[in-house]
PDB file of C-alpha atoms in Angstrom:
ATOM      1  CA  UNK A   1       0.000   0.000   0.000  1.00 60.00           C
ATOM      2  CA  UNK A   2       2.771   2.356   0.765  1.00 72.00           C
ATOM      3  CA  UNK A   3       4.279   1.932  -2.713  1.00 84.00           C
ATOM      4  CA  UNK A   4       1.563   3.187  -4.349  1.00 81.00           C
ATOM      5  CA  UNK A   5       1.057   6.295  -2.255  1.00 86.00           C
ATOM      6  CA  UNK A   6       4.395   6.722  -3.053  1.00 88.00           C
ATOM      7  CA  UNK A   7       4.364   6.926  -6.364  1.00 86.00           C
ATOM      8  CA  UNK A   8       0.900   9.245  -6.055  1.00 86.00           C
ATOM      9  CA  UNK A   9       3.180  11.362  -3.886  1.00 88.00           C
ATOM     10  CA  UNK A  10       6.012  10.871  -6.622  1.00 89.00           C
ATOM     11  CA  UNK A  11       3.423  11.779  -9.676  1.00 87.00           C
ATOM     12  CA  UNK A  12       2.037  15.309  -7.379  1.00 88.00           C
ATOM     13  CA  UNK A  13       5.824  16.796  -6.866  1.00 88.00           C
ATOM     14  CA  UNK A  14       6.542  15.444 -10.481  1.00 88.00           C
ATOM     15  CA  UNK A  15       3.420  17.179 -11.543  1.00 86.00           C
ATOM     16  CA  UNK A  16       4.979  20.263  -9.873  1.00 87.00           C
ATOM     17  CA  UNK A  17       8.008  20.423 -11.333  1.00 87.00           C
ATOM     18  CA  UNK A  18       6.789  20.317 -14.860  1.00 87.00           C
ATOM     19  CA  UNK A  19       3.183  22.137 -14.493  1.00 84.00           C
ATOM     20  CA  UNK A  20      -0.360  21.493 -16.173  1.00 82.00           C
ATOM     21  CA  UNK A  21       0.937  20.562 -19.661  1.00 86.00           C
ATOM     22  CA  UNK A  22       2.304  17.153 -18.599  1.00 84.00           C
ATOM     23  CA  UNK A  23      -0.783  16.752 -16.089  1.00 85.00           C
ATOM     24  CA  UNK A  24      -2.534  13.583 -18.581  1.00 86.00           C
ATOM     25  CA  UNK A  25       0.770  11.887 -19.141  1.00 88.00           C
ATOM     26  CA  UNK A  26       1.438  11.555 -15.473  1.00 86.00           C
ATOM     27  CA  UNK A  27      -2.405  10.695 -14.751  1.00 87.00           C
ATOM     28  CA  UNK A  28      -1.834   8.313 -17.029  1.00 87.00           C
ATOM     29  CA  UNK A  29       1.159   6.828 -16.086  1.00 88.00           C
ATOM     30  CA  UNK A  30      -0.305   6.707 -12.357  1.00 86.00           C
ATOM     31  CA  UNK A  31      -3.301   4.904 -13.459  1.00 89.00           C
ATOM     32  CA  UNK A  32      -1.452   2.315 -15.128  1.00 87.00           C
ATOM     33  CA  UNK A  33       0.557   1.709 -11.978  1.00 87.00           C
ATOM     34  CA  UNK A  34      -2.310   1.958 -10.183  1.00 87.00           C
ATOM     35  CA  UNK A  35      -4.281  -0.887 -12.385  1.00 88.00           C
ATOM     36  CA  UNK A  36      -1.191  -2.997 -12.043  1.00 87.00           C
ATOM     37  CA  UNK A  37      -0.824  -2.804  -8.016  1.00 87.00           C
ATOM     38  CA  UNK A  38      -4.918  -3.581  -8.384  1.00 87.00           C
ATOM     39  CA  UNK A  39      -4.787  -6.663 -10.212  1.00 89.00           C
ATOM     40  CA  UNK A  40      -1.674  -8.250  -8.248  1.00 89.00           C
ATOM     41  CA  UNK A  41      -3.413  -7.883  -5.468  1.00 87.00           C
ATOM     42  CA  UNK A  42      -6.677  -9.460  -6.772  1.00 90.00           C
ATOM     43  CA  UNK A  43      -4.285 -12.370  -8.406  1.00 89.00           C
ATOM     44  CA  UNK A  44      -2.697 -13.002  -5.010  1.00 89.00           C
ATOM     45  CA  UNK A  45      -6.117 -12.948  -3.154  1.00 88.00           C
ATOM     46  CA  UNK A  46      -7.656 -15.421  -5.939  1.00 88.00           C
ATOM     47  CA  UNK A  47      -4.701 -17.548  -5.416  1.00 85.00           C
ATOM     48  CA  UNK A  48      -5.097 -17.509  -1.290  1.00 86.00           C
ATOM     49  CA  UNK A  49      -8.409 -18.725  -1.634  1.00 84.00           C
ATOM     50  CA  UNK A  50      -7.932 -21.611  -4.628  1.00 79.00           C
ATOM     51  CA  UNK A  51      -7.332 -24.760  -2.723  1.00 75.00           C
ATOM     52  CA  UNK A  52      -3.939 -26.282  -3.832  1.00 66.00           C
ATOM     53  CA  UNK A  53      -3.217 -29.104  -5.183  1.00 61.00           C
ATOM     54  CA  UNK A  54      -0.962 -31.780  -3.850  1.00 57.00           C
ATOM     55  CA  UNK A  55       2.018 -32.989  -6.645  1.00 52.00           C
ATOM     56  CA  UNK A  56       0.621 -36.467  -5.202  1.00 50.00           C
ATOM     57  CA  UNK A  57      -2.761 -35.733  -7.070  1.00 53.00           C
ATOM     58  CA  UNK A  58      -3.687 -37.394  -9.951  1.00 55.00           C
ATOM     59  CA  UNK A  59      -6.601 -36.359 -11.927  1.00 55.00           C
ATOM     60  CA  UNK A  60      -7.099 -39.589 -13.923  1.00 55.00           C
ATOM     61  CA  UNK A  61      -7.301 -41.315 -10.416  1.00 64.00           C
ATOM     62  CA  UNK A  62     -11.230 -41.050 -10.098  1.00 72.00           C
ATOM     63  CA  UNK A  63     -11.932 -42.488 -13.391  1.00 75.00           C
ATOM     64  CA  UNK A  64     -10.153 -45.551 -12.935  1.00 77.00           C
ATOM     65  CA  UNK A  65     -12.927 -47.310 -10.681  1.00 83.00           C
ATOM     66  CA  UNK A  66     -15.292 -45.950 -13.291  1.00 79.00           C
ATOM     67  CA  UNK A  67     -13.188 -47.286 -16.463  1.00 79.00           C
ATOM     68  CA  UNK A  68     -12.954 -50.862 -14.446  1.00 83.00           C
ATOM     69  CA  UNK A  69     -16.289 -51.122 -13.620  1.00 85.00           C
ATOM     70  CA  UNK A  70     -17.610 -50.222 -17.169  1.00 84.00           C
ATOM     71  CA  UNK A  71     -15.065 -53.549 -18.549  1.00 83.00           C
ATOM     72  CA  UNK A  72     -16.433 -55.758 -15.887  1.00 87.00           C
ATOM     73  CA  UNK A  73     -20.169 -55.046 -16.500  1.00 84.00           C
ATOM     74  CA  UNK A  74     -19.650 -54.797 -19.862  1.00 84.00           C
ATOM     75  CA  UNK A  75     -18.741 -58.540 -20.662  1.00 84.00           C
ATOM     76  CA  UNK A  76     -22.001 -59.733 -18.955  1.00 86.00           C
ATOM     77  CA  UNK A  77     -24.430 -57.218 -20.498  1.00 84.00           C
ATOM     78  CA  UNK A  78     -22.869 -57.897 -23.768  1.00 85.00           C
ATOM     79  CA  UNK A  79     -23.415 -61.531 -23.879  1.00 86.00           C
ATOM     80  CA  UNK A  80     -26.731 -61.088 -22.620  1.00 85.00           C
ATOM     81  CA  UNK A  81     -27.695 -58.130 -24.867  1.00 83.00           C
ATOM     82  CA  UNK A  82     -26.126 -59.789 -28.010  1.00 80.00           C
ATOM     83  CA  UNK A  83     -27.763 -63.248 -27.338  1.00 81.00           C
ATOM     84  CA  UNK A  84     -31.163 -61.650 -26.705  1.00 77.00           C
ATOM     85  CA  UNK A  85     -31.571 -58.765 -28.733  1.00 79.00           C
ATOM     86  CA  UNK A  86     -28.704 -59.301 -31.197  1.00 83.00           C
ATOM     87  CA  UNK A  87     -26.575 -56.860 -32.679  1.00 85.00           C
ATOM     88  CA  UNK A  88     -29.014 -53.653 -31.701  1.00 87.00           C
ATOM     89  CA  UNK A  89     -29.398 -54.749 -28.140  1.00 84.00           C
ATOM     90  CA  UNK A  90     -25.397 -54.790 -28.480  1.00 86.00           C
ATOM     91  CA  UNK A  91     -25.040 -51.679 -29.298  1.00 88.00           C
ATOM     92  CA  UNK A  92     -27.191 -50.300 -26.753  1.00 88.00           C
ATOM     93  CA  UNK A  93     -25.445 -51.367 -24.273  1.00 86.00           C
ATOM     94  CA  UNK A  94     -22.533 -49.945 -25.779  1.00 88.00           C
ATOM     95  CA  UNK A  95     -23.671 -46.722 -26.447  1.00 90.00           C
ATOM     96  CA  UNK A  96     -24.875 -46.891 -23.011  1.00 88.00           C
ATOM     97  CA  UNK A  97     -20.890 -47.579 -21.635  1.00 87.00           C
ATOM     98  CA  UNK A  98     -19.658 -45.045 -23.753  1.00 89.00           C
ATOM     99  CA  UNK A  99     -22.190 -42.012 -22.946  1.00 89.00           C
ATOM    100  CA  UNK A 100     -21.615 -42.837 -19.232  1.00 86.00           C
ATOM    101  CA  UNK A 101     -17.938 -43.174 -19.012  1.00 85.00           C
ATOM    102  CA  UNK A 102     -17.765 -39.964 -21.512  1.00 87.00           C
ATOM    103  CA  UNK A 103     -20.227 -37.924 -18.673  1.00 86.00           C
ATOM    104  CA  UNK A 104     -18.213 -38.752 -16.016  1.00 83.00           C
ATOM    105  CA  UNK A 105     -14.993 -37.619 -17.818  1.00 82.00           C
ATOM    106  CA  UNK A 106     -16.691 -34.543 -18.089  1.00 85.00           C
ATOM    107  CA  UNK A 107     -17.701 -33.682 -14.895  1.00 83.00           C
ATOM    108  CA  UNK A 108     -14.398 -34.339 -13.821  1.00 80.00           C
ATOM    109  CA  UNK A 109     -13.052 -31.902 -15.807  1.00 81.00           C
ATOM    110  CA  UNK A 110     -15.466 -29.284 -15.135  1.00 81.00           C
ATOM    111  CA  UNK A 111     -14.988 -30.098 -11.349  1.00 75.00           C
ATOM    112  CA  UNK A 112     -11.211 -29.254 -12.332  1.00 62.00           C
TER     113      UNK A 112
END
């Protein structure tokens, strides 16, 4: 905080020394500075509050129970689906893997 009203106090004497004509240039250049000291803080606040991440995470770990459980359930419901209903039936249940592994993907991403 004290930088900045140091450089406000820096900009008023400068403002002095060279009078009214430079007056927008040194607004200017305050503002700037001003904008800058703004948006670090803002950046460091945001950052404060994000909850970090440990280098132990993995975000593929999740999916894994998801992707193992989708290749054990899907042996069964194929050879029931392709012996009952034949090659639609098969790809229902297919389409129905795929659409639900591909959902969950997403909302782990978004939840990333």
């Amino acid at each position: 905080m004290s930088d900045i009203r140091d450089e406000l106090r820096a900009t008023m004497e400068t403002r002095k020394d060279l009078g009214p004509d430079y007056e927008a240039a040194l607004v200017e250049s305050f503002v700037a500075k001003l904008d800058a000291t703004i948006a670090e803080r803002v950046r460091a606040e945001v950052d404060s509050r994000r909850p970090s991440k440990k280098k132990g995470d993995k975000n593929s770990a999740p999916i894994v129970p998801l992707a193992l459980g989708s290749m054990a359930l899907a042996i069964p419901l194929s050879a029931i689906a392709g012996g009952q209903a034949g090659f639609i039936g098969l790809a229902m249940v297919w389409i129905g893997i795929v659409i639900i592994n591909v959902a969950a993907a997403v909302a782990l991403i978004r939840r990333d």
